[in-house]
Amino acid sequence: QLQLVESGGGLVQAGGSLRLSCAASGRTFSSYVMGWFRQAPGKEREFVAAIGRSGGNTYYADSVKGRFTISRDNAKNTVYLQMNSLKPEDTAVYYCATDLAYGSRWYARGGWGQGTQVTVSS
């Protein structure tokens, strides 16, 4: 379906900000609900955010609501995750995901990229 490449991860202090980018291949990018998952050491991968095909609808995990913003630019085949007021508990590998759907929980029918590390220090 889509090839996904994340970038923008790094090390920041608590309270800081990062913006993650996900570049996708393919002409059908706008046909997919896109999103982000994350996985902290020793924990299961968890849903972070999703965005509808045209960008009109967004969805967030309670843990990031009010701090993170997902957006997309269909002309650039890119989805973003703006992360503000970062906390140490946000430390994880962040994965871009494609073809998201919701049925009791969010899941990515099209898979995800290789991930980018986000580390928040205190």
CSV table of C-alpha atoms in Angstrom, one decimal:
chain,number,residue,atom,x,y,z
A,1,GLN,CA,0.0,0.0,0.0
A,2,LEU,CA,2.2,2.9,1.3
A,3,GLN,CA,5.8,3.0,2.2
A,4,LEU,CA,6.3,5.1,5.4
A,5,VAL,CA,9.4,6.9,6.6
A,6,GLU,CA,9.4,8.7,9.9
A,7,SER,CA,11.8,11.5,10.9
A,8,GLY,CA,12.1,14.2,13.5
A,9,GLY,CA,12.7,12.2,16.7
A,10,GLY,CA,15.4,13.2,19.2
A,11,LEU,CA,16.2,14.1,22.7
A,12,VAL,CA,14.4,17.0,24.4
A,13,GLN,CA,13.9,18.2,28.0
A,14,ALA,CA,10.6,17.9,29.7
A,15,GLY,CA,8.3,20.7,28.6
A,16,GLY,CA,9.9,20.9,25.2
A,17,SER,CA,8.5,20.2,21.8
A,18,LEU,CA,9.2,18.1,18.8
A,19,ARG,CA,7.5,17.7,15.4
A,20,LEU,CA,7.6,14.3,13.8
A,21,SER,CA,7.1,13.8,10.1
A,22,CYS,CA,6.1,10.8,8.1
A,23,ALA,CA,6.7,10.7,4.4
A,24,ALA,CA,4.6,8.3,2.4
A,25,SER,CA,5.0,7.0,-1.1
A,26,GLY,CA,2.2,6.4,-3.5
A,27,ARG,CA,-0.5,8.4,-5.3
A,28,THR,CA,-3.3,7.1,-3.1
A,29,PHE,CA,-2.1,8.7,0.1
A,30,SER,CA,-5.3,10.7,0.5
A,31,SER,CA,-7.3,7.5,0.4
A,32,TYR,CA,-6.0,6.4,3.8
A,33,VAL,CA,-6.7,7.3,7.4
A,34,MET,CA,-3.3,7.9,8.8
A,35,GLY,CA,-2.0,7.9,12.4
A,36,TRP,CA,0.7,7.4,15.0
A,37,PHE,CA,1.4,4.7,17.5
A,38,ARG,CA,4.2,4.5,20.1
A,39,GLN,CA,6.0,1.9,22.0
A,40,ALA,CA,7.9,2.5,25.2
A,41,PRO,CA,10.5,0.0,26.5
A,42,GLY,CA,8.8,-3.1,28.1
A,43,LYS,CA,5.3,-1.9,27.1
A,44,GLU,CA,2.8,-2.7,24.3
A,45,ARG,CA,2.5,-0.5,21.3
A,46,GLU,CA,-0.3,2.0,21.9
A,47,PHE,CA,-2.4,4.3,19.8
A,48,VAL,CA,-1.5,8.0,19.8
A,49,ALA,CA,-3.4,9.8,17.2
A,50,ALA,CA,-5.3,9.4,13.9
A,51,ILE,CA,-6.5,11.8,11.2
A,52,GLY,CA,-9.1,11.3,8.5
A,53,ARG,CA,-8.5,11.2,4.8
A,54,SER,CA,-9.1,14.9,4.2
A,55,GLY,CA,-7.8,16.0,7.6
A,56,GLY,CA,-11.1,17.1,8.9
A,57,ASN,CA,-11.4,14.6,11.7
A,58,THR,CA,-8.7,13.9,14.4
A,59,TYR,CA,-8.6,11.5,17.3
A,60,TYR,CA,-6.2,11.3,20.2
A,61,ALA,CA,-5.4,9.1,23.1
A,62,ASP,CA,-6.3,10.6,26.4
A,63,SER,CA,-2.7,10.6,27.5
A,64,VAL,CA,-1.7,13.1,24.7
A,65,LYS,CA,-4.9,15.1,24.2
A,66,GLY,CA,-4.3,18.8,24.4
A,67,ARG,CA,-0.6,18.4,24.0
A,68,PHE,CA,-0.2,16.7,20.6
A,69,THR,CA,-1.6,17.7,17.2
A,70,ILE,CA,-1.8,15.5,14.2
A,71,SER,CA,-2.0,17.0,10.7
A,72,ARG,CA,-1.5,16.0,7.1
A,73,ASP,CA,-0.6,17.6,3.8
A,74,ASN,CA,-2.0,15.4,1.1
A,75,ALA,CA,-0.2,17.4,-1.6
A,76,LYS,CA,3.1,16.4,0.0
A,77,ASN,CA,2.1,12.9,1.0
A,78,THR,CA,3.1,13.7,4.6
A,79,VAL,CA,1.6,13.4,8.0
A,80,TYR,CA,2.9,15.2,11.1
A,81,LEU,CA,2.7,14.9,14.8
A,82,GLN,CA,3.4,18.1,16.7
A,83,MET,CA,4.3,17.2,20.3
A,84,ASN,CA,4.2,20.0,22.9
A,85,SER,CA,4.7,20.0,26.7
A,86,LEU,CA,6.5,16.7,26.4
A,87,LYS,CA,6.8,14.5,29.5
A,88,PRO,CA,9.3,11.8,30.4
A,89,GLU,CA,6.5,9.3,30.0
A,90,ASP,CA,6.2,10.2,26.3
A,91,THR,CA,9.6,8.5,25.7
A,92,ALA,CA,9.0,5.8,23.1
A,93,VAL,CA,9.6,4.8,19.6
A,94,TYR,CA,7.0,6.5,17.5
A,95,TYR,CA,5.6,4.8,14.5
A,96,CYS,CA,3.7,6.3,11.6
A,97,ALA,CA,0.8,4.1,10.5
A,98,THR,CA,-1.5,3.8,7.5
A,99,ASP,CA,-5.1,2.7,6.9
A,100,LEU,CA,-6.2,3.0,10.5
A,101,ALA,CA,-9.5,1.8,11.6
A,102,TYR,CA,-11.4,1.6,14.9
A,103,GLY,CA,-13.2,-1.4,16.3
A,104,SER,CA,-13.1,-1.3,20.1
A,105,ARG,CA,-9.5,-0.1,19.6
A,106,TRP,CA,-7.5,1.5,17.0
A,107,TYR,CA,-5.4,-0.6,14.6
A,108,ALA,CA,-3.4,-0.1,11.5
A,109,ARG,CA,-4.6,-2.3,8.6
A,110,GLY,CA,-1.8,-1.1,6.4
A,111,GLY,CA,1.1,-1.4,8.9
A,112,TRP,CA,3.6,1.1,10.0
A,113,GLY,CA,7.0,2.5,9.3
A,114,GLN,CA,10.4,1.8,10.9
A,115,GLY,CA,9.9,4.2,13.8
A,116,THR,CA,11.7,7.2,15.2
A,117,GLN,CA,13.0,7.5,18.8
A,118,VAL,CA,11.7,10.2,21.1
A,119,THR,CA,13.4,10.6,24.4
A,120,VAL,CA,12.2,13.2,27.0
A,121,SER,CA,14.6,13.9,29.8
A,122,SER,CA,13.7,15.3,33.2
